[in-house]
Amino acid sequence: MLVCLIIIITIEITQYITYLGSADIDDVILNQISCMIGYIFYLIYIKIKNSQLKWTV
């Protein structure tokens, strides 16, 4: 999660410095929420994958 936040903030700072796009706190918040949702889906996928491996052995 921290890596995701660092990447998001780096992109926003780059947008602010280069005047390409608009740096907005909403982007940081929404991107962090999206990162958390993606991570939750990843954990669910790993849990399902591991439970399927137990049944095939």
JSON list of C-alpha atoms in Angstrom, two decimals:
[
{"chain": "A", "resi": 1, "resn": "MET", "atom": "CA", "xyz": [0.00, 0.00, 0.00]},
{"chain": "A", "resi": 2, "resn": "LEU", "atom": "CA", "xyz": [2.83, 2.36, 0.83]},
{"chain": "A", "resi": 3, "resn": "VAL", "atom": "CA", "xyz": [4.52, 1.69, -2.51]},
{"chain": "A", "resi": 4, "resn": "CYS", "atom": "CA", "xyz": [1.27, 2.49, -4.28]},
{"chain": "A", "resi": 5, "resn": "LEU", "atom": "CA", "xyz": [0.93, 5.77, -2.39]},
{"chain": "A", "resi": 6, "resn": "ILE", "atom": "CA", "xyz": [4.53, 6.77, -3.18]},
{"chain": "A", "resi": 7, "resn": "ILE", "atom": "CA", "xyz": [4.00, 6.09, -6.89]},
{"chain": "A", "resi": 8, "resn": "ILE", "atom": "CA", "xyz": [0.74, 8.08, -6.92]},
{"chain": "A", "resi": 9, "resn": "ILE", "atom": "CA", "xyz": [2.30, 11.06, -5.13]},
{"chain": "A", "resi": 10, "resn": "THR", "atom": "CA", "xyz": [5.33, 10.96, -7.45]},
{"chain": "A", "resi": 11, "resn": "ILE", "atom": "CA", "xyz": [3.06, 11.11, -10.50]},
{"chain": "A", "resi": 12, "resn": "GLU", "atom": "CA", "xyz": [1.07, 14.00, -9.03]},
{"chain": "A", "resi": 13, "resn": "ILE", "atom": "CA", "xyz": [4.23, 15.95, -8.16]},
{"chain": "A", "resi": 14, "resn": "THR", "atom": "CA", "xyz": [5.54, 15.36, -11.69]},
{"chain": "A", "resi": 15, "resn": "GLN", "atom": "CA", "xyz": [2.28, 16.66, -13.13]},
{"chain": "A", "resi": 16, "resn": "TYR", "atom": "CA", "xyz": [2.51, 19.75, -10.91]},
{"chain": "A", "resi": 17, "resn": "ILE", "atom": "CA", "xyz": [6.15, 20.49, -11.81]},
{"chain": "A", "resi": 18, "resn": "THR", "atom": "CA", "xyz": [5.83, 19.92, -15.56]},
{"chain": "A", "resi": 19, "resn": "TYR", "atom": "CA", "xyz": [2.39, 21.53, -15.94]},
{"chain": "A", "resi": 20, "resn": "LEU", "atom": "CA", "xyz": [1.20, 18.39, -17.77]},
{"chain": "A", "resi": 21, "resn": "GLY", "atom": "CA", "xyz": [-2.21, 17.47, -16.46]},
{"chain": "A", "resi": 22, "resn": "SER", "atom": "CA", "xyz": [-3.57, 18.74, -13.19]},
{"chain": "A", "resi": 23, "resn": "ALA", "atom": "CA", "xyz": [-2.32, 17.79, -9.75]},
{"chain": "A", "resi": 24, "resn": "ASP", "atom": "CA", "xyz": [-5.32, 17.20, -7.52]},
{"chain": "A", "resi": 25, "resn": "ILE", "atom": "CA", "xyz": [-5.75, 15.64, -4.07]},
{"chain": "A", "resi": 26, "resn": "ASP", "atom": "CA", "xyz": [-8.84, 13.81, -5.36]},
{"chain": "A", "resi": 27, "resn": "ASP", "atom": "CA", "xyz": [-6.61, 11.87, -7.76]},
{"chain": "A", "resi": 28, "resn": "VAL", "atom": "CA", "xyz": [-4.42, 10.74, -4.87]},
{"chain": "A", "resi": 29, "resn": "ILE", "atom": "CA", "xyz": [-7.40, 9.64, -2.77]},
{"chain": "A", "resi": 30, "resn": "LEU", "atom": "CA", "xyz": [-9.21, 7.84, -5.58]},
{"chain": "A", "resi": 31, "resn": "ASN", "atom": "CA", "xyz": [-6.04, 6.13, -6.83]},
{"chain": "A", "resi": 32, "resn": "GLN", "atom": "CA", "xyz": [-5.25, 4.93, -3.31]},
{"chain": "A", "resi": 33, "resn": "ILE", "atom": "CA", "xyz": [-8.77, 3.53, -2.92]},
{"chain": "A", "resi": 34, "resn": "SER", "atom": "CA", "xyz": [-8.39, 1.77, -6.28]},
{"chain": "A", "resi": 35, "resn": "CYS", "atom": "CA", "xyz": [-5.07, 0.34, -5.14]},
{"chain": "A", "resi": 36, "resn": "MET", "atom": "CA", "xyz": [-6.67, -1.02, -1.96]},
{"chain": "A", "resi": 37, "resn": "ILE", "atom": "CA", "xyz": [-9.55, -2.58, -3.92]},
{"chain": "A", "resi": 38, "resn": "GLY", "atom": "CA", "xyz": [-7.09, -4.20, -6.31]},
{"chain": "A", "resi": 39, "resn": "TYR", "atom": "CA", "xyz": [-5.07, -5.56, -3.40]},
{"chain": "A", "resi": 40, "resn": "ILE", "atom": "CA", "xyz": [-8.20, -7.02, -1.80]},
{"chain": "A", "resi": 41, "resn": "PHE", "atom": "CA", "xyz": [-9.09, -8.75, -5.09]},
{"chain": "A", "resi": 42, "resn": "TYR", "atom": "CA", "xyz": [-5.53, -10.09, -5.24]},
{"chain": "A", "resi": 43, "resn": "LEU", "atom": "CA", "xyz": [-5.82, -11.54, -1.73]},
{"chain": "A", "resi": 44, "resn": "ILE", "atom": "CA", "xyz": [-9.15, -13.16, -2.61]},
{"chain": "A", "resi": 45, "resn": "TYR", "atom": "CA", "xyz": [-7.62, -14.65, -5.77]},
{"chain": "A", "resi": 46, "resn": "ILE", "atom": "CA", "xyz": [-4.66, -16.08, -3.84]},
{"chain": "A", "resi": 47, "resn": "LYS", "atom": "CA", "xyz": [-6.99, -17.55, -1.21]},
{"chain": "A", "resi": 48, "resn": "ILE", "atom": "CA", "xyz": [-9.15, -19.23, -3.88]},
{"chain": "A", "resi": 49, "resn": "LYS", "atom": "CA", "xyz": [-6.08, -20.48, -5.74]},
{"chain": "A", "resi": 50, "resn": "ASN", "atom": "CA", "xyz": [-4.57, -21.99, -2.58]},
{"chain": "A", "resi": 51, "resn": "SER", "atom": "CA", "xyz": [-7.85, -23.67, -1.62]},
{"chain": "A", "resi": 52, "resn": "GLN", "atom": "CA", "xyz": [-8.10, -25.27, -5.08]},
{"chain": "A", "resi": 53, "resn": "LEU", "atom": "CA", "xyz": [-4.59, -26.67, -4.76]},
{"chain": "A", "resi": 54, "resn": "LYS", "atom": "CA", "xyz": [-5.55, -28.49, -1.54]},
{"chain": "A", "resi": 55, "resn": "TRP", "atom": "CA", "xyz": [-8.41, -30.27, -3.29]},
{"chain": "A", "resi": 56, "resn": "THR", "atom": "CA", "xyz": [-6.35, -31.49, -6.23]},
{"chain": "A", "resi": 57, "resn": "VAL", "atom": "CA", "xyz": [-3.64, -33.19, -4.16]}
]
